[in-house]
PDB file of C-alpha atoms in Angstrom:
ATOM      1  CA  ILE M  14      71.893  88.340  87.745  1.00 69.00           C
ATOM      2  CA  LYS M  15      74.540  89.472  85.279  1.00 74.00           C
ATOM      3  CA  PHE M  16      74.305  93.045  86.619  1.00 71.00           C
ATOM      4  CA  VAL M  17      75.556  91.753  89.995  1.00 73.00           C
ATOM      5  CA  MET M  18      78.537  90.032  88.386  1.00 75.00           C
ATOM      6  CA  ASP M  19      79.345  93.184  86.429  1.00 78.00           C
ATOM      7  CA  ASN M  20      80.026  94.944  89.752  1.00 78.00           C
ATOM      8  CA  THR M  21      83.213  92.928  90.345  1.00 81.00           C
ATOM      9  CA  ASP M  22      85.751  94.944  92.371  1.00 83.00           C
ATOM     10  CA  THR M  23      89.355  94.264  91.337  1.00 78.00           C
ATOM     11  CA  THR M  24      90.932  96.807  93.726  1.00 75.00           C
ATOM     12  CA  ARG M  25      90.133  95.202  97.104  1.00 80.00           C
ATOM     13  CA  LEU M  26      92.168  92.019  96.775  1.00 77.00           C
ATOM     14  CA  LYS M  27      95.348  91.912  94.727  1.00 78.00           C
ATOM     15  CA  GLY M  28      94.977  89.787  91.624  1.00 75.00           C
ATOM     16  CA  THR M  29      91.437  88.658  92.451  1.00 83.00           C
ATOM     17  CA  GLY M  30      87.980  89.980  91.608  1.00 83.00           C
ATOM     18  CA  VAL M  31      85.517  90.430  94.475  1.00 85.00           C
ATOM     19  CA  ILE M  32      81.743  90.420  93.992  1.00 82.00           C
ATOM     20  CA  PRO M  33      80.121  92.533  96.750  1.00 84.00           C
ATOM     21  CA  ALA M  34      77.436  90.541  98.559  1.00 82.00           C
ATOM     22  CA  TYR M  35      77.113  92.294 101.930  1.00 86.00           C
ATOM     23  CA  LEU M  36      77.516  95.919 102.965  1.00 90.00           C
ATOM     24  CA  MET M  37      76.828  97.616 106.289  1.00 91.00           C
ATOM     25  CA  GLU M  38      77.390 101.166 107.499  1.00 94.00           C
ATOM     26  CA  SER M  39      76.880 102.567 110.976  1.00 95.00           C
ATOM     27  CA  VAL M  40      77.296 105.926 112.700  1.00 96.00           C
ATOM     28  CA  GLN M  41      78.182 105.700 116.394  1.00 95.00           C
ATOM     29  CA  ASP M  42      79.093 107.790 119.402  1.00 94.00           C
ATOM     30  CA  TYR M  43      81.651 106.114 121.666  1.00 93.00           C
ATOM     31  CA  TYR M  44      82.091 107.001 125.344  1.00 93.00           C
ATOM     32  CA  SER M  45      84.734 105.686 127.733  1.00 90.00           C
ATOM     33  CA  ARG M  46      85.316 106.347 131.413  1.00 87.00           C
ATOM     34  CA  SER M  47      88.286 105.046 133.407  1.00 85.00           C
ATOM     35  CA  ASN M  48      87.019 105.307 136.995  1.00 82.00           C
ATOM     36  CA  PRO M  49      84.846 103.357 137.376  1.00 80.00           C
ATOM     37  CA  LYS M  50      85.702 101.806 134.020  1.00 84.00           C
ATOM     38  CA  LYS M  51      82.754 101.771 131.638  1.00 85.00           C
ATOM     39  CA  ASN M  52      82.292 101.969 127.881  1.00 88.00           C
ATOM     40  CA  LYS M  53      79.215 102.881 125.921  1.00 90.00           C
ATOM     41  CA  ILE M  54      78.403 102.823 122.204  1.00 92.00           C
ATOM     42  CA  VAL M  55      75.332 104.658 120.937  1.00 92.00           C
ATOM     43  CA  ILE M  56      74.427 103.621 117.391  1.00 93.00           C
ATOM     44  CA  LYS M  57      72.676 106.532 115.694  1.00 95.00           C
ATOM     45  CA  GLY M  58      72.376 105.171 112.173  1.00 96.00           C
ATOM     46  CA  VAL M  59      72.516 101.726 110.520  1.00 94.00           C
ATOM     47  CA  LYS M  60      72.222 100.824 106.870  1.00 93.00           C
ATOM     48  CA  LYS M  61      72.899  97.406 105.372  1.00 88.00           C
ATOM     49  CA  VAL M  62      72.114  95.158 102.454  1.00 85.00           C
ATOM     50  CA  ARG M  63      73.045  91.551 101.710  1.00 81.00           C
ATOM     51  CA  PHE M  64      72.827  89.005  98.922  1.00 78.00           C
ATOM     52  CA  PRO M  65      69.411  87.350  99.454  1.00 76.00           C
ATOM     53  CA  PHE M  66      70.596  83.733  99.231  1.00 73.00           C
ATOM     54  CA  LEU M  67      73.404  83.909 101.779  1.00 72.00           C
ATOM     55  CA  ASP M  68      73.329  82.180 105.139  1.00 72.00           C
ATOM     56  CA  ASP M  69      72.940  84.841 107.872  1.00 69.00           C
ATOM     57  CA  ASP M  70      74.534  82.676 110.575  1.00 73.00           C
ATOM     58  CA  GLY M  71      77.512  81.933 108.360  1.00 73.00           C
ATOM     59  CA  ILE M  72      78.028  85.603 107.586  1.00 75.00           C
ATOM     60  CA  GLU M  73      77.839  86.594 111.252  1.00 74.00           C
ATOM     61  CA  ARG M  74      80.348  83.907 112.247  1.00 76.00           C
ATOM     62  CA  TYR M  75      82.742  85.213 109.604  1.00 76.00           C
ATOM     63  CA  LEU M  76      82.232  88.916 110.266  1.00 79.00           C
ATOM     64  CA  ARG M  77      82.866  88.687 113.998  1.00 81.00           C
ATOM     65  CA  TYR M  78      86.577  88.278 113.254  1.00 83.00           C
ATOM     66  CA  LEU M  79      86.575  91.720 111.629  1.00 85.00           C
ATOM     67  CA  TYR M  80      85.207  93.336 114.800  1.00 85.00           C
ATOM     68  CA  GLN M  81      88.083  92.452 117.098  1.00 85.00           C
ATOM     69  CA  ASP M  82      89.686  95.440 118.801  1.00 86.00           C
ATOM     70  CA  VAL M  83      93.311  95.906 117.794  1.00 90.00           C
ATOM     71  CA  ASN M  84      95.357  97.975 120.255  1.00 92.00           C
ATOM     72  CA  ILE M  85      99.007  98.068 119.220  1.00 93.00           C
ATOM     73  CA  TYR M  86      99.962  99.405 122.672  1.00 92.00           C
ATOM     74  CA  ASP M  87      98.898  96.104 124.241  1.00 94.00           C
ATOM     75  CA  ASN M  88     101.649  93.513 124.497  1.00 95.00           C
ATOM     76  CA  TYR M  89      99.535  91.046 122.529  1.00 95.00           C
ATOM     77  CA  ILE M  90      97.032  91.601 119.715  1.00 93.00           C
ATOM     78  CA  VAL M  91      94.185  89.108 119.256  1.00 90.00           C
ATOM     79  CA  LEU M  92      93.482  88.326 115.603  1.00 89.00           C
ATOM     80  CA  LEU M  93      91.056  85.541 114.745  1.00 86.00           C
ATOM     81  CA  THR M  94      91.629  83.114 117.632  1.00 84.00           C
ATOM     82  CA  ASP M  95      95.370  83.680 118.013  1.00 88.00           C
ATOM     83  CA  HIS M  96      97.557  86.054 120.032  1.00 91.00           C
ATOM     84  CA  PHE M  97     100.229  87.972 118.142  1.00 94.00           C
ATOM     85  CA  MET M  98     102.940  89.935 119.955  1.00 95.00           C
ATOM     86  CA  SER M  99     102.728  93.646 119.155  1.00 96.00           C
ATOM     87  CA  PRO M 100     105.829  95.052 117.429  1.00 96.00           C
ATOM     88  CA  ILE M 101     106.034  97.668 120.210  1.00 95.00           C
ATOM     89  CA  ALA M 102     105.498  95.239 123.088  1.00 95.00           C
ATOM     90  CA  ASN M 103     107.920  95.339 126.009  1.00 93.00           C
ATOM     91  CA  ASN M 104     109.833  92.279 124.795  1.00 94.00           C
ATOM     92  CA  ALA M 105     109.272  92.820 121.063  1.00 96.00           C
ATOM     93  CA  PRO M 106     112.985  93.410 120.211  1.00 96.00           C
ATOM     94  CA  LEU M 107     113.664  89.826 121.296  1.00 96.00           C
ATOM     95  CA  PHE M 108     111.302  88.507 118.631  1.00 96.00           C
ATOM     96  CA  TYR M 109     111.283  91.142 115.856  1.00 97.00           C
ATOM     97  CA  ARG M 110     113.949  92.612 113.573  1.00 97.00           C
ATOM     98  CA  TYR M 111     113.662  96.329 112.714  1.00 97.00           C
ATOM     99  CA  TYR M 112     115.001  98.221 109.708  1.00 97.00           C
ATOM    100  CA  PRO M 113     114.729 102.006 109.149  1.00 96.00           C
ATOM    101  CA  ALA M 114     113.435 102.248 105.581  1.00 95.00           C
ATOM    102  CA  ASP M 115     112.671 105.922 104.964  1.00 94.00           C
ATOM    103  CA  THR M 116     112.173 109.355 106.485  1.00 95.00           C
ATOM    104  CA  LEU M 117     109.165 111.318 105.286  1.00 93.00           C
ATOM    105  CA  GLU M 118     106.677 113.995 106.230  1.00 92.00           C
ATOM    106  CA  GLU M 119     103.008 113.237 106.908  1.00 88.00           C
ATOM    107  CA  ASN M 120     100.508 115.948 107.855  1.00 84.00           C
ATOM    108  CA  GLY M 121     103.341 118.339 108.646  1.00 86.00           C
ATOM    109  CA  ILE M 122     105.086 115.849 110.970  1.00 88.00           C
ATOM    110  CA  LYS M 123     108.460 114.290 110.230  1.00 94.00           C
ATOM    111  CA  VAL M 124     108.305 110.512 110.674  1.00 96.00           C
ATOM    112  CA  VAL M 125     110.556 107.526 110.156  1.00 97.00           C
ATOM    113  CA  GLN M 126     109.304 104.328 108.513  1.00 97.00           C
ATOM    114  CA  LEU M 127     110.499 101.352 110.522  1.00 97.00           C
ATOM    115  CA  GLN M 128     109.957  97.960 108.901  1.00 97.00           C
ATOM    116  CA  PHE M 129     109.604  94.966 111.234  1.00 97.00           C
ATOM    117  CA  PHE M 130     109.900  91.227 110.599  1.00 96.00           C
ATOM    118  CA  PRO M 131     109.914  88.082 112.795  1.00 96.00           C
ATOM    119  CA  ARG M 132     113.380  86.922 113.871  1.00 95.00           C
ATOM    120  CA  ASN M 133     112.101  83.343 113.623  1.00 93.00           C
ATOM    121  CA  LYS M 134     110.027  82.848 110.454  1.00 88.00           C
ATOM    122  CA  THR M 135     107.943  80.108 112.032  1.00 89.00           C
ATOM    123  CA  ASP M 136     106.777  82.179 115.028  1.00 91.00           C
ATOM    124  CA  MET M 137     103.195  83.436 115.301  1.00 89.00           C
ATOM    125  CA  LEU M 138     104.124  87.074 114.651  1.00 94.00           C
ATOM    126  CA  LEU M 139     103.224  90.029 112.467  1.00 95.00           C
ATOM    127  CA  GLN M 140     105.228  91.909 109.878  1.00 95.00           C
ATOM    128  CA  GLY M 141     104.861  95.326 108.300  1.00 97.00           C
ATOM    129  CA  SER M 142     105.844  98.948 108.917  1.00 97.00           C
ATOM    130  CA  LEU M 143     105.680 101.367 111.838  1.00 97.00           C
ATOM    131  CA  TYR M 144     105.698 105.120 111.227  1.00 97.00           C
ATOM    132  CA  ILE M 145     107.128 106.945 114.245  1.00 96.00           C
ATOM    133  CA  ALA M 146     107.070 110.688 114.926  1.00 94.00           C
ATOM    134  CA  LEU M 147     110.555 112.179 115.112  1.00 93.00           C
ATOM    135  CA  ASP M 148     109.801 114.431 118.074  1.00 87.00           C
ATOM    136  CA  SER M 149     109.926 114.104 121.834  1.00 85.00           C
ATOM    137  CA  THR M 150     106.868 111.818 121.907  1.00 86.00           C
ATOM    138  CA  TYR M 151     108.117 109.159 119.455  1.00 91.00           C
ATOM    139  CA  ALA M 152     104.456 108.285 118.987  1.00 93.00           C
ATOM    140  CA  VAL M 153     103.326 105.746 116.405  1.00 95.00           C
ATOM    141  CA  THR M 154     101.515 107.768 113.741  1.00 95.00           C
ATOM    142  CA  ARG M 155     100.649 104.798 111.534  1.00 96.00           C
ATOM    143  CA  MET M 156     101.076 101.031 111.385  1.00 97.00           C
ATOM    144  CA  GLU M 157     100.636  98.700 108.415  1.00 97.00           C
ATOM    145  CA  TYR M 158     100.664  95.011 109.298  1.00 96.00           C
ATOM    146  CA  GLY M 159      99.988  91.531 108.056  1.00 94.00           C
ATOM    147  CA  ILE M 160     100.582  88.008 109.274  1.00 89.00           C
ATOM    148  CA  ASN M 161     103.879  86.194 108.863  1.00 84.00           C
ATOM    149  CA  PRO M 162     103.417  84.336 105.517  1.00 81.00           C
ATOM    150  CA  ASN M 163     105.360  81.333 106.839  1.00 83.00           C
ATOM    151  CA  ILE M 164     102.749  80.415 109.441  1.00 85.00           C
ATOM    152  CA  ASN M 165      99.560  78.496 108.788  1.00 80.00           C
ATOM    153  CA  LEU M 166      96.214  79.904 109.895  1.00 79.00           C
ATOM    154  CA  ASN M 167      93.367  77.571 109.011  1.00 75.00           C
ATOM    155  CA  TRP M 168      91.338  78.866 106.052  1.00 81.00           C
ATOM    156  CA  VAL M 169      93.063  82.277 106.109  1.00 85.00           C
ATOM    157  CA  ARG M 170      94.772  83.179 102.846  1.00 85.00           C
ATOM    158  CA  THR M 171      95.597  86.790 103.693  1.00 87.00           C
ATOM    159  CA  LEU M 172      95.157  89.126 106.655  1.00 90.00           C
ATOM    160  CA  GLU M 173      96.079  92.803 106.363  1.00 93.00           C
ATOM    161  CA  GLY M 174      95.462  95.810 108.558  1.00 95.00           C
ATOM    162  CA  GLU M 175      96.334  99.460 108.985  1.00 96.00           C
ATOM    163  CA  GLN M 176      95.906 101.951 111.802  1.00 96.00           C
ATOM    164  CA  VAL M 177      96.356 105.711 111.425  1.00 96.00           C
ATOM    165  CA  PHE M 178      96.616 108.015 114.445  1.00 95.00           C
ATOM    166  CA  GLN M 179      95.827 111.716 114.860  1.00 92.00           C
ATOM    167  CA  ARG M 180      97.141 114.223 117.361  1.00 89.00           C
ATOM    168  CA  ILE M 181      94.419 115.675 119.580  1.00 88.00           C
ATOM    169  CA  PRO M 182      94.497 119.482 119.163  1.00 84.00           C
ATOM    170  CA  ASN M 183      96.280 121.455 121.888  1.00 82.00           C
ATOM    171  CA  THR M 184      97.580 118.289 123.574  1.00 83.00           C
ATOM    172  CA  ARG M 185     100.509 115.874 123.306  1.00 83.00           C
ATOM    173  CA  GLN M 186      98.077 112.952 123.056  1.00 86.00           C
ATOM    174  CA  TRP M 187      97.419 110.808 120.012  1.00 90.00           C
ATOM    175  CA  ALA M 188      94.173 109.002 119.195  1.00 92.00           C
ATOM    176  CA  LEU M 189      93.104 106.512 116.559  1.00 94.00           C
ATOM    177  CA  ALA M 190      91.896 108.254 113.379  1.00 95.00           C
ATOM    178  CA  GLU M 191      91.308 105.380 110.943  1.00 96.00           C
ATOM    179  CA  GLU M 192      91.603 101.612 111.070  1.00 96.00           C
ATOM    180  CA  THR M 193      91.200  98.948 108.405  1.00 95.00           C
ATOM    181  CA  LEU M 194      91.193  95.161 108.743  1.00 94.00           C
ATOM    182  CA  SER M 195      90.700  92.770 105.830  1.00 92.00           C
ATOM    183  CA  LEU M 196      90.514  88.967 105.743  1.00 89.00           C
ATOM    184  CA  ASP M 197      90.478  86.507 102.862  1.00 88.00           C
ATOM    185  CA  PHE M 198      89.118  83.081 103.765  1.00 83.00           C
ATOM    186  CA  GLY M 199      89.235  80.062 101.486  1.00 78.00           C
ATOM    187  CA  ALA M 200      89.563  76.287 101.643  1.00 66.00           C
ATOM    188  CA  THR M 201      92.437  76.414  99.128  1.00 72.00           C
ATOM    189  CA  LYS M 202      95.106  78.949  98.188  1.00 73.00           C
ATOM    190  CA  ARG M 203      93.271  79.640  94.937  1.00 74.00           C
ATOM    191  CA  GLY M 204      89.666  79.509  93.862  1.00 75.00           C
ATOM    192  CA  MET M 205      86.518  80.878  95.423  1.00 81.00           C
ATOM    193  CA  GLY M 206      86.505  82.194  98.955  1.00 82.00           C
ATOM    194  CA  MET M 207      85.076  84.949 101.114  1.00 85.00           C
ATOM    195  CA  PHE M 208      86.738  88.336 101.523  1.00 88.00           C
ATOM    196  CA  GLY M 209      85.704  90.874 104.139  1.00 89.00           C
ATOM    197  CA  GLU M 210      86.921  94.336 105.026  1.00 92.00           C
ATOM    198  CA  ARG M 211      86.077  96.618 107.931  1.00 93.00           C
ATOM    199  CA  PHE M 212      86.927 100.315 107.824  1.00 95.00           C
ATOM    200  CA  VAL M 213      86.397 102.610 110.817  1.00 95.00           C
ATOM    201  CA  SER M 214      86.861 106.375 110.854  1.00 96.00           C
ATOM    202  CA  HIS M 215      87.112 108.209 114.197  1.00 95.00           C
ATOM    203  CA  GLN M 216      86.447 111.952 114.269  1.00 93.00           C
ATOM    204  CA  GLN M 217      86.334 114.709 116.886  1.00 91.00           C
ATOM    205  CA  PRO M 218      88.083 112.871 119.738  1.00 91.00           C
ATOM    206  CA  GLN M 219      87.797 114.575 123.129  1.00 89.00           C
ATOM    207  CA  THR M 220      89.600 113.775 126.368  1.00 88.00           C
ATOM    208  CA  ASN M 221      89.284 114.945 129.973  1.00 87.00           C
ATOM    209  CA  VAL M 222      85.675 116.038 129.528  1.00 87.00           C
ATOM    210  CA  THR M 223      82.785 115.336 131.899  1.00 87.00           C
ATOM    211  CA  ILE M 224      80.410 112.666 130.608  1.00 87.00           C
ATOM    212  CA  PRO M 225      76.805 113.029 131.872  1.00 85.00           C
ATOM    213  CA  ASP M 226      75.761 110.320 134.317  1.00 81.00           C
ATOM    214  CA  SER M 227      72.771 109.590 132.089  1.00 83.00           C
ATOM    215  CA  ILE M 228      75.106 108.061 129.490  1.00 85.00           C
ATOM    216  CA  PHE M 229      76.134 105.376 131.999  1.00 83.00           C
ATOM    217  CA  ALA M 230      72.723 105.136 133.645  1.00 78.00           C
ATOM    218  CA  ARG M 231      71.933 102.183 135.849  1.00 64.00           C
ATOM    219  CA  GLY M 232      70.966  99.088 133.922  1.00 63.00           C
ATOM    220  CA  TYR M 233      72.516 100.445 130.739  1.00 65.00           C
ATOM    221  CA  GLU M 234      73.755  98.196 127.966  1.00 75.00           C
ATOM    222  CA  GLU M 235      77.213  98.685 126.499  1.00 86.00           C
ATOM    223  CA  ARG M 236      75.692  98.877 123.023  1.00 87.00           C
ATOM    224  CA  THR M 237      72.490 100.821 122.366  1.00 89.00           C
ATOM    225  CA  ILE M 238      70.718 101.256 119.017  1.00 90.00           C
ATOM    226  CA  LEU M 239      68.470 104.319 118.813  1.00 91.00           C
ATOM    227  CA  THR M 240      64.920 103.586 117.699  1.00 92.00           C
ATOM    228  CA  ASP M 241      65.217 105.619 114.506  1.00 94.00           C
ATOM    229  CA  ALA M 242      68.680 104.324 113.566  1.00 95.00           C
ATOM    230  CA  VAL M 243      67.404 102.189 110.676  1.00 93.00           C
ATOM    231  CA  LYS M 244      65.110 104.920 109.344  1.00 93.00           C
ATOM    232  CA  LYS M 245      67.729 107.436 108.218  1.00 95.00           C
ATOM    233  CA  ASN M 246      67.304 108.830 104.702  1.00 94.00           C
ATOM    234  CA  GLU M 247      69.964 109.216 102.027  1.00 92.00           C
ATOM    235  CA  THR M 248      70.552 112.874 102.928  1.00 95.00           C
ATOM    236  CA  TYR M 249      71.545 111.800 106.442  1.00 96.00           C
ATOM    237  CA  TRP M 250      74.046 109.283 105.087  1.00 95.00           C
ATOM    238  CA  GLN M 251      75.567 111.725 102.625  1.00 93.00           C
ATOM    239  CA  ASP M 252      76.081 114.219 105.460  1.00 95.00           C
ATOM    240  CA  SER M 253      77.277 111.660 108.026  1.00 95.00           C
ATOM    241  CA  ARG M 254      79.787 109.604 106.053  1.00 94.00           C
ATOM    242  CA  HIS M 255      83.379 110.499 106.866  1.00 94.00           C
ATOM    243  CA  VAL M 256      84.463 108.946 103.560  1.00 93.00           C
ATOM    244  CA  ALA M 257      82.325 108.740 100.425  1.00 93.00           C
ATOM    245  CA  LEU M 258      81.292 105.339  99.077  1.00 92.00           C
ATOM    246  CA  THR M 259      83.259 103.914  96.179  1.00 90.00           C
ATOM    247  CA  ASP M 260      81.436 103.259  92.905  1.00 89.00           C
ATOM    248  CA  HIS M 261      81.361  99.519  93.690  1.00 87.00           C
ATOM    249  CA  GLU M 262      79.921 100.117  97.180  1.00 89.00           C
ATOM    250  CA  ALA M 263      77.234 102.459  95.884  1.00 89.00           C
ATOM    251  CA  ALA M 264      76.328  99.954  93.165  1.00 87.00           C
ATOM    252  CA  THR M 265      76.012  97.189  95.779  1.00 88.00           C
ATOM    253  CA  TYR M 266      73.014  98.886  97.408  1.00 87.00           C
ATOM    254  CA  LYS M 267      71.328  99.343  94.049  1.00 85.00           C
ATOM    255  CA  ASN M 268      72.137  95.922  92.596  1.00 83.00           C
ATOM    256  CA  ILE M 269      71.149  93.793  95.577  1.00 82.00           C
ATOM    257  CA  ASP M 270      67.956  95.796  96.037  1.00 81.00           C
ATOM    258  CA  SER M 271      67.149  95.061  92.381  1.00 81.00           C
ATOM    259  CA  LEU M 272      68.000  91.389  92.898  1.00 80.00           C
ATOM    260  CA  GLN M 273      65.674  91.126  95.905  1.00 78.00           C
ATOM    261  CA  ARG M 274      62.835  92.616  93.852  1.00 80.00           C
TER     262      ARG M 274
END
């Protein structure tokens, strides 16, 4: 299986090579209604491949931590099994220190980079940078975050995330555009471990539109997979991907398929 080892990715995790063993892509439509409150996800396409000798249950237990919703406008953010105060929570200035680091322009919008750190290094808090629009909205346009390196999370060597926001055309509203969360698990600080990364791209957000009642039909499930979701061809995936696969990701499909055969 030398061809699998040759696909080592040295860009995902600083200073460490990662051998891809599991890859999944999905294309989804997401609907949300506030009154009465209901959410619905329609999965239109799914494609995945995994190393044939891995434990499915173990992978699923690990991956569920990557699928936690991170909303920085909540007072607390749940990561793994812990609650971290958001750096823009109501009481955040009591627990975080803030330093203006730079002023720059992103997508035609002037923003300030505001670095934040825990006041008490032993507190269960985040650290990173907020990018805030220098206009009347003072909206967060981007946030880069990680865990306070002075705290101990069992088995977690690193945790890093980023959220990028987009302005909805012809409105003063902002919506999530891209989000990334990566975790490095290991029994020791060095040596073998498991690294996972989840990247989500959101496109064509719409607000204040009427959602057909059929979407939230009686007896519906919050997550629905269309019957042909796993049957999509490569043309569909090339047209549907918001971001092209990296060389290592593309090789993962080919290599693990070869390994299984």
